[in-house]
Coordinates of N, CA and C in Angstrom, one line a residue:
X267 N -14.9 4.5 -26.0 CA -13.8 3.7 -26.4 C -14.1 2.2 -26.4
X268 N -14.7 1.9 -25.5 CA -14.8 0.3 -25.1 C -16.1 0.0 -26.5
X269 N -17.0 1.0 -27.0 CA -18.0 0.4 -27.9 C -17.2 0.5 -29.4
X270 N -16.2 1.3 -29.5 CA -14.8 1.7 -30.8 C -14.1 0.3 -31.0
X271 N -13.7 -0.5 -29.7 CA -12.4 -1.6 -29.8 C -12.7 -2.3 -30.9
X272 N -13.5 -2.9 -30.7 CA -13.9 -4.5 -31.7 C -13.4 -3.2 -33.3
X273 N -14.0 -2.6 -33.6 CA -14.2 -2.2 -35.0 C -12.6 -1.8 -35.4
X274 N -11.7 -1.0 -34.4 CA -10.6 -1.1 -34.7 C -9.6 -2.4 -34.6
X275 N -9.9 -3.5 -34.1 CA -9.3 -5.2 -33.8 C -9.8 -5.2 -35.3
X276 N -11.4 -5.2 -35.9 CA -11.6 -5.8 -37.1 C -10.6 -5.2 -38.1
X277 N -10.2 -3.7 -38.7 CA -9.3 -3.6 -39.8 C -8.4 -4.0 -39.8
X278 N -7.8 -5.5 -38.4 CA -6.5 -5.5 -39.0 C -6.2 -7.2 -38.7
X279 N -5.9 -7.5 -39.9 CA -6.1 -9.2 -40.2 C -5.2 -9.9 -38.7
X280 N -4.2 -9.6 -38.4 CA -3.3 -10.2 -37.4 C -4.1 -9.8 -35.7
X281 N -5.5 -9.4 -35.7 CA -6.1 -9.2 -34.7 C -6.7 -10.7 -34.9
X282 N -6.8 -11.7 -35.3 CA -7.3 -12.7 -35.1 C -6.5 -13.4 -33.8
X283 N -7.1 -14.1 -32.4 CA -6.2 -14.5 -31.4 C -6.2 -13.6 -30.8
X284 N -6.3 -12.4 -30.7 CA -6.0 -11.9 -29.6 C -7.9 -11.8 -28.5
X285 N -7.4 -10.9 -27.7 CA -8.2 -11.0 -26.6 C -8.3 -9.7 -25.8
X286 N -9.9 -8.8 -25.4 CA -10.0 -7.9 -24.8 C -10.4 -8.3 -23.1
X287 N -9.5 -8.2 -22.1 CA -9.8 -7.8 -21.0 C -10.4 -6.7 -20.6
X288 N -11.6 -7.0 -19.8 CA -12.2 -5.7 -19.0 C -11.4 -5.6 -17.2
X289 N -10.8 -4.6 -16.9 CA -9.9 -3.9 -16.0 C -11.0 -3.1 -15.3
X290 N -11.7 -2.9 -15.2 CA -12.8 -2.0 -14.8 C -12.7 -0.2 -15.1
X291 N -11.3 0.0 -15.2 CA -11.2 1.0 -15.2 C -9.9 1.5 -16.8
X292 N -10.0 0.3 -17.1 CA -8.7 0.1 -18.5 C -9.7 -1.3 -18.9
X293 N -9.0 -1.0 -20.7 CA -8.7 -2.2 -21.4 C -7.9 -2.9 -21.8
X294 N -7.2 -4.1 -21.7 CA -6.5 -4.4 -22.1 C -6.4 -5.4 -23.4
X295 N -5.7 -5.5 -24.5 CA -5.5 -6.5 -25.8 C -4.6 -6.9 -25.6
X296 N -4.6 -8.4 -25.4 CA -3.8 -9.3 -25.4 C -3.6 -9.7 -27.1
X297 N -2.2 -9.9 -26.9 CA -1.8 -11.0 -28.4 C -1.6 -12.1 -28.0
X298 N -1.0 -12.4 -27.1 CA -0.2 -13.9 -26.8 C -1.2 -15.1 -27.8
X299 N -2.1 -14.6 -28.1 CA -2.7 -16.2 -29.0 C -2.5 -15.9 -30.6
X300 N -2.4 -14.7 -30.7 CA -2.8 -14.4 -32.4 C -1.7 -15.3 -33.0
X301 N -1.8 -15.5 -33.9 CA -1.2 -16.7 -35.3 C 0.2 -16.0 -34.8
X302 N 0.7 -14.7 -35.0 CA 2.3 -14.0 -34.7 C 2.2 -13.2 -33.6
X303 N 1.9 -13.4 -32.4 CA 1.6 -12.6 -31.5 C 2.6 -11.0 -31.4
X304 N 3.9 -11.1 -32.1 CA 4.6 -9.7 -32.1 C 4.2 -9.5 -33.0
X305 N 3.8 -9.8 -34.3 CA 3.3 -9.0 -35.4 C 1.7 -8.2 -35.1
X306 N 1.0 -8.9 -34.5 CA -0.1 -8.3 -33.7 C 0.0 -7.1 -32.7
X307 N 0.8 -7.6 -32.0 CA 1.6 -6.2 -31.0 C 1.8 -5.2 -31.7
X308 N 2.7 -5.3 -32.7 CA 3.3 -3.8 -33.4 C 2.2 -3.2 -34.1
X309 N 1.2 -4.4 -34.9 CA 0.1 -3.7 -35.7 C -0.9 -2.8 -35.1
X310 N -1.3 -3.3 -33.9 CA -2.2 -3.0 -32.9 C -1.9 -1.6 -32.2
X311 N -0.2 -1.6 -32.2 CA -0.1 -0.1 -31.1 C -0.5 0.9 -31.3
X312 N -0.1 1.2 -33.1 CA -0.3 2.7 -33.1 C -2.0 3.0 -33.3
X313 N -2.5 2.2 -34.2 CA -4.1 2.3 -34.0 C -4.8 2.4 -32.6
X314 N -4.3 2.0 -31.1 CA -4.5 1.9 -30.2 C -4.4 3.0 -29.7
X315 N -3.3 3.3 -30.0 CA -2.7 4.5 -29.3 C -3.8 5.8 -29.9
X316 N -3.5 5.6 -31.2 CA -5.1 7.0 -31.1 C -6.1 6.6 -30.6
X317 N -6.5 5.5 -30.8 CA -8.0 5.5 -30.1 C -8.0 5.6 -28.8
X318 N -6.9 5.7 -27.9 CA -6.5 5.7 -26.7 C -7.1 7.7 -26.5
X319 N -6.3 8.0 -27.6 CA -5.8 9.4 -27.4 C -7.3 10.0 -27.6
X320 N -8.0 9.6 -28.4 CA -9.4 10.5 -28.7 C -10.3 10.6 -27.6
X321 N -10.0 9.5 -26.7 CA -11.3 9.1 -25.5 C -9.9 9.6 -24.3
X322 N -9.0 10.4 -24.3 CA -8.1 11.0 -23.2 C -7.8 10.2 -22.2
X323 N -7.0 8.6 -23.1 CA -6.6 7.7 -22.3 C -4.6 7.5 -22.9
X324 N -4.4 7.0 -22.4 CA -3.1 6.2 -23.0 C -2.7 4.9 -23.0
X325 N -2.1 4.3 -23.8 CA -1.8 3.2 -23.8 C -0.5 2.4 -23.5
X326 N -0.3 1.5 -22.0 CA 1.2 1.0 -21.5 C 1.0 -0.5 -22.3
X327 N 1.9 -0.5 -22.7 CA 2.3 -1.7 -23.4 C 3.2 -2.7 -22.5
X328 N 2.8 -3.9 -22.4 CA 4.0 -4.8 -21.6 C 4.3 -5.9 -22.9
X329 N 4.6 -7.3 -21.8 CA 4.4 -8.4 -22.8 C 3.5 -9.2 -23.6
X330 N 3.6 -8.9 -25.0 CA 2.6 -8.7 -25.5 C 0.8 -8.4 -25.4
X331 N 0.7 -7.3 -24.6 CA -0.5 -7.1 -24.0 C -0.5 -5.5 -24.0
X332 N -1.3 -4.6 -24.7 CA -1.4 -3.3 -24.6 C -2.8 -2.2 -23.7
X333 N -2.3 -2.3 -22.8 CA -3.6 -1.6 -22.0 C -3.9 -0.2 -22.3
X334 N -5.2 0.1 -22.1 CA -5.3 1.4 -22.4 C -6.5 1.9 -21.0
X335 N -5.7 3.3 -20.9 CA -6.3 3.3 -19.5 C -5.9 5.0 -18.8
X336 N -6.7 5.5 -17.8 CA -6.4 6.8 -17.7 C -5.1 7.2 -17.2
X337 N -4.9 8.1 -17.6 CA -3.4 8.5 -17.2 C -3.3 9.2 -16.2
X338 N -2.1 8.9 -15.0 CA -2.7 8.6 -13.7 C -2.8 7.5 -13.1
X339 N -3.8 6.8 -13.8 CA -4.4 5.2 -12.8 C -3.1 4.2 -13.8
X340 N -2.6 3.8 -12.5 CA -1.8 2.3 -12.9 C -1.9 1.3 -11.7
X341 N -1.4 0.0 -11.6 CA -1.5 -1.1 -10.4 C -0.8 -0.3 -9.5
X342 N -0.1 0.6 -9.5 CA 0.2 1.0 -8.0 C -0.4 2.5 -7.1
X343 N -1.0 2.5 -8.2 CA -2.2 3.8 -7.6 C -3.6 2.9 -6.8
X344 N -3.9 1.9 -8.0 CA -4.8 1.3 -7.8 C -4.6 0.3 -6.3
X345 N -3.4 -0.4 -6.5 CA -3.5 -0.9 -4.8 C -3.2 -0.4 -3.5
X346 N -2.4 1.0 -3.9 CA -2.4 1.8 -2.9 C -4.0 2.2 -2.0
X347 N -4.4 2.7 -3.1 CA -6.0 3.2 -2.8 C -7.0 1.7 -1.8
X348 N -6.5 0.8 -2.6 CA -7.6 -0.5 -1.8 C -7.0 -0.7 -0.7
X349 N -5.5 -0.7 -0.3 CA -5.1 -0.8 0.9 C -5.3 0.1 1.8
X350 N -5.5 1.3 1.4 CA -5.9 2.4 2.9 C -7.5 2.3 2.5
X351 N -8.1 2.1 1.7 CA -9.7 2.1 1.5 C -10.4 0.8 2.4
X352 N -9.5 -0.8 2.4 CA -9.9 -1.3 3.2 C -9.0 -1.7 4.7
X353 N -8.2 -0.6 4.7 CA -7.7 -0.7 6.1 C -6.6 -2.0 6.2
X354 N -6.5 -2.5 5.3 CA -5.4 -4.0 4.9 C -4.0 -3.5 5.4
X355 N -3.4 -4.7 6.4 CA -2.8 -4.7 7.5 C -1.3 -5.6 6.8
X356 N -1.4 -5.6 5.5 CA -0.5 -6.3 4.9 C -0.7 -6.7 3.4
X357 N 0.0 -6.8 2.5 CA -0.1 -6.9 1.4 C 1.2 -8.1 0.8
X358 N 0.5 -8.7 -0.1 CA 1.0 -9.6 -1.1 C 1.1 -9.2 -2.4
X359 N 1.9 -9.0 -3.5 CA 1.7 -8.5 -4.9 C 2.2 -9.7 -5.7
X360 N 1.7 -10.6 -6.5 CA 2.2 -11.6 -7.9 C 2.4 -10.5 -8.8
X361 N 3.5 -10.5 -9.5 CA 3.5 -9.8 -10.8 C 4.0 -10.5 -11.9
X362 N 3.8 -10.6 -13.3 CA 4.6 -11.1 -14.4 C 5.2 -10.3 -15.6
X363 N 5.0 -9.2 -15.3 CA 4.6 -8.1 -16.0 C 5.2 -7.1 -16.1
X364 N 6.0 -5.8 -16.8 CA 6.3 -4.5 -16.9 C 5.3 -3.8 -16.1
X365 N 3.9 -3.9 -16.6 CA 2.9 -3.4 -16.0 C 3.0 -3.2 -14.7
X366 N 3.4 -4.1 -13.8 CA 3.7 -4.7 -12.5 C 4.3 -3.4 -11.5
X367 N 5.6 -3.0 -12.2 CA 6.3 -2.3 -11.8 C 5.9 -1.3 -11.0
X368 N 4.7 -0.3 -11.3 CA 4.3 0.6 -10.6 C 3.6 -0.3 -8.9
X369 N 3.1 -0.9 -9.3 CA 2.6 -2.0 -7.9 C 3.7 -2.5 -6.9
X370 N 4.6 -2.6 -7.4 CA 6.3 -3.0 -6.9 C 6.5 -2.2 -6.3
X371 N 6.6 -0.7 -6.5 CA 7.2 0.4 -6.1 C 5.8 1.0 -4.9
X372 N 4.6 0.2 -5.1 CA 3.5 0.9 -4.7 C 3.9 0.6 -2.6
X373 N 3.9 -1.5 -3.0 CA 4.1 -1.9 -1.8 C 6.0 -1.9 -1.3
X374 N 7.0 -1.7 -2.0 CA 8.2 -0.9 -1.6 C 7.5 0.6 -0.5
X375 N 6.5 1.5 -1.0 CA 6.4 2.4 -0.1 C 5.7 2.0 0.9
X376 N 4.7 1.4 0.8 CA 4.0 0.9 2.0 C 4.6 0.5 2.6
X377 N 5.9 -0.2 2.6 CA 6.2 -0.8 3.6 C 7.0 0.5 4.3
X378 N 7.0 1.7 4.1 CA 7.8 2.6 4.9 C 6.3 3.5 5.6
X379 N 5.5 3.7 5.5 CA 4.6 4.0 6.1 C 4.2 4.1 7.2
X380 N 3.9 4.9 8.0 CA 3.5 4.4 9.4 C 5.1 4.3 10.1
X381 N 4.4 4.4 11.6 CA 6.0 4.1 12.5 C 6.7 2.3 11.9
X382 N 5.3 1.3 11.8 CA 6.1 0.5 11.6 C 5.8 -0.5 9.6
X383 N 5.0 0.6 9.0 CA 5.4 0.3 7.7 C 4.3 -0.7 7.8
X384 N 3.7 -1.1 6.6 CA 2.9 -2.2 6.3 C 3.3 -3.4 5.4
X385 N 3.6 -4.6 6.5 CA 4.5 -5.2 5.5 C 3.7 -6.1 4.4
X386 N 4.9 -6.0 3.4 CA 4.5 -6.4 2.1 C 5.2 -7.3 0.9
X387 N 4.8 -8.4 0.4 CA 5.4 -9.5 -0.6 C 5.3 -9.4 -1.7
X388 N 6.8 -9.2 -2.2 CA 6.6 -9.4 -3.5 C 7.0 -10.2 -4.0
X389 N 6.3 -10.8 -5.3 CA 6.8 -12.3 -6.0 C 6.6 -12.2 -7.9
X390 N 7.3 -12.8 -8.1 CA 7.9 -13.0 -9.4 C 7.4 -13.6 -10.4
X391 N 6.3 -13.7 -11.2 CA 5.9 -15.3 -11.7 C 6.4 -15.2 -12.7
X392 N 7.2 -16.3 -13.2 CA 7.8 -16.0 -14.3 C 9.3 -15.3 -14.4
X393 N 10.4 -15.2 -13.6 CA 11.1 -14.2 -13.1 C 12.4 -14.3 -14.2
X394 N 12.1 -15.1 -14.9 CA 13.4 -15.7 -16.8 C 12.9 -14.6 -16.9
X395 N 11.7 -14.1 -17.4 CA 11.2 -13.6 -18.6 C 11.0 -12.2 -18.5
X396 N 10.9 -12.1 -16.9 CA 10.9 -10.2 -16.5 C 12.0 -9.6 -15.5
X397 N 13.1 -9.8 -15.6 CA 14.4 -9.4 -14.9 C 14.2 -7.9 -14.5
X398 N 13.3 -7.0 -14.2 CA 12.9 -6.4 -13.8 C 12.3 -5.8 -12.8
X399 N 11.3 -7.2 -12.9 CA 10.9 -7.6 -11.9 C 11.3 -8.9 -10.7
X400 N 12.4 -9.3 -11.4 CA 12.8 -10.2 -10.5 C 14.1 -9.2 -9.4
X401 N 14.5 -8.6 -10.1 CA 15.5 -7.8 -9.2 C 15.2 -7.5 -8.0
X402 N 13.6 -7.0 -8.0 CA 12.8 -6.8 -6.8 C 12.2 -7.6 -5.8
X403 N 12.0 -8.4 -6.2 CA 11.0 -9.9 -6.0 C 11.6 -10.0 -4.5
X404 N 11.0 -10.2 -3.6 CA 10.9 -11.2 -2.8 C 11.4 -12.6 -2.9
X405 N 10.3 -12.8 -3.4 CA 10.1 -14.4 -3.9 C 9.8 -14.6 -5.6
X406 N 10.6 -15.7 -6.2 CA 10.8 -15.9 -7.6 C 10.4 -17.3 -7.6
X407 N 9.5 -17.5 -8.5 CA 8.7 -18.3 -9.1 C 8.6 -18.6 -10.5
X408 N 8.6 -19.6 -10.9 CA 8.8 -20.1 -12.2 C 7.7 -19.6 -13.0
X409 N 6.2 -19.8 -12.9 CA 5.2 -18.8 -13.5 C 3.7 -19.4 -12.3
X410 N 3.1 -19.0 -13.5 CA 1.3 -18.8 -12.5 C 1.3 -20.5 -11.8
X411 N 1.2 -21.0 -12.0 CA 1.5 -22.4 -11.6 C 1.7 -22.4 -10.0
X412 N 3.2 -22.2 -10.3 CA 4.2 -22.0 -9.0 C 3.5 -21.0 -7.8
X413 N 3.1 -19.9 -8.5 CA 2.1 -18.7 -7.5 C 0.9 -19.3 -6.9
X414 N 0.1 -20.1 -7.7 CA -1.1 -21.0 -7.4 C -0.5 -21.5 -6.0
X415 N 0.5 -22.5 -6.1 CA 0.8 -24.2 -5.5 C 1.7 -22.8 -4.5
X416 N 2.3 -21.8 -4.4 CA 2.5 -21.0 -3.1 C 1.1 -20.6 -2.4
X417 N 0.7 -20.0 -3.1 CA -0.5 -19.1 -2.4 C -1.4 -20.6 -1.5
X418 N -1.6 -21.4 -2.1 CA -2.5 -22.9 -1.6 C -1.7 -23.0 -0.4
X419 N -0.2 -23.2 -0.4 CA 0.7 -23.8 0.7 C 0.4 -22.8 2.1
X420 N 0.6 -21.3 1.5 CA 0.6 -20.5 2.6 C -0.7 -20.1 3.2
X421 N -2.1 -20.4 2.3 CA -3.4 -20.4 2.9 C -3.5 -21.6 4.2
X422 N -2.8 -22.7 3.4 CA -3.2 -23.8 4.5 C -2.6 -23.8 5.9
X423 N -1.2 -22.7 6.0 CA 0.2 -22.6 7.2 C -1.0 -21.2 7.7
X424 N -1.8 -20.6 7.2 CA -2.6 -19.7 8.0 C -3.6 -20.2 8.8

């Protein structure tokens, strides 16, 4: 799949701008730069989506960003597993994302866990623009900026 991407991005003129992330275990295409980043989105899915489908992946779509990845593994499988893999006694989640959501609900359960739960933060970046995610949030933050200038503040109070 990952040696396939580029050649499916090339047949399609509004893949100019965008951007492949390596996930280690997913890919992700970003549009947010292409010349019409929704026109890129919509062009991109269905070509994705099979190429998703031939290599027995799927593809979650958020804001304008379409990951492809096994079905099964999402952010809240994935930080479940690092939290009991490295014994972590507490957890922080930033999200901006639909994507997010499974990771939201990952550290919602951790925190029931155990006699006394593993406590856990959730925060919002960007919380205009994903009302979804802000319902949940903890803490709401205007975007990555704001998450930076928190996370600095609460390193230095530790």
């Amino acid at each position: 799949m990952r040696a396939e991407l580029p050649g499916v991005l090339d047949r399609f003129d509004s893949w100019q701008g965008t951007w492949i992330e390596e996930k280690g275990q997913a890919l992700a295409v970003h549009t947010r730069r292409a010349q019409d980043p929704q026109a890129a989105f919509e062009a991109l899915r269905g070509p994705l989506g099979e190429l998703a489908a031939r290599h027995g992946l799927i593809v979650e779509p958020g804001r304008l960003v379409l990951e492809l990845r096994p079905s099964g593994m999402d952010k809240g499988v994935a930080l479940t597993q690092y939290v009991h893999e490295t014994g972590a006694e507490s957890v922080l989640y930033a999200g901006d994302d639909l994507g997010d959501l499974a990771a939201y609900a990952a550290v919602e359960k951790l925190r029931t866990e155990g006699p006394d739960g593993i406590p856990g933060l959730l925060i919002c970046s960007g919380h205009a623009e994903v009302p979804e995610l802000a319902e949940r949030a903890d803490v709401l933050l205007p975007g990555p900026g704001a998450v930076v200038g928190f996370l600095s503040a609460l390193a230095q109070r530790l």
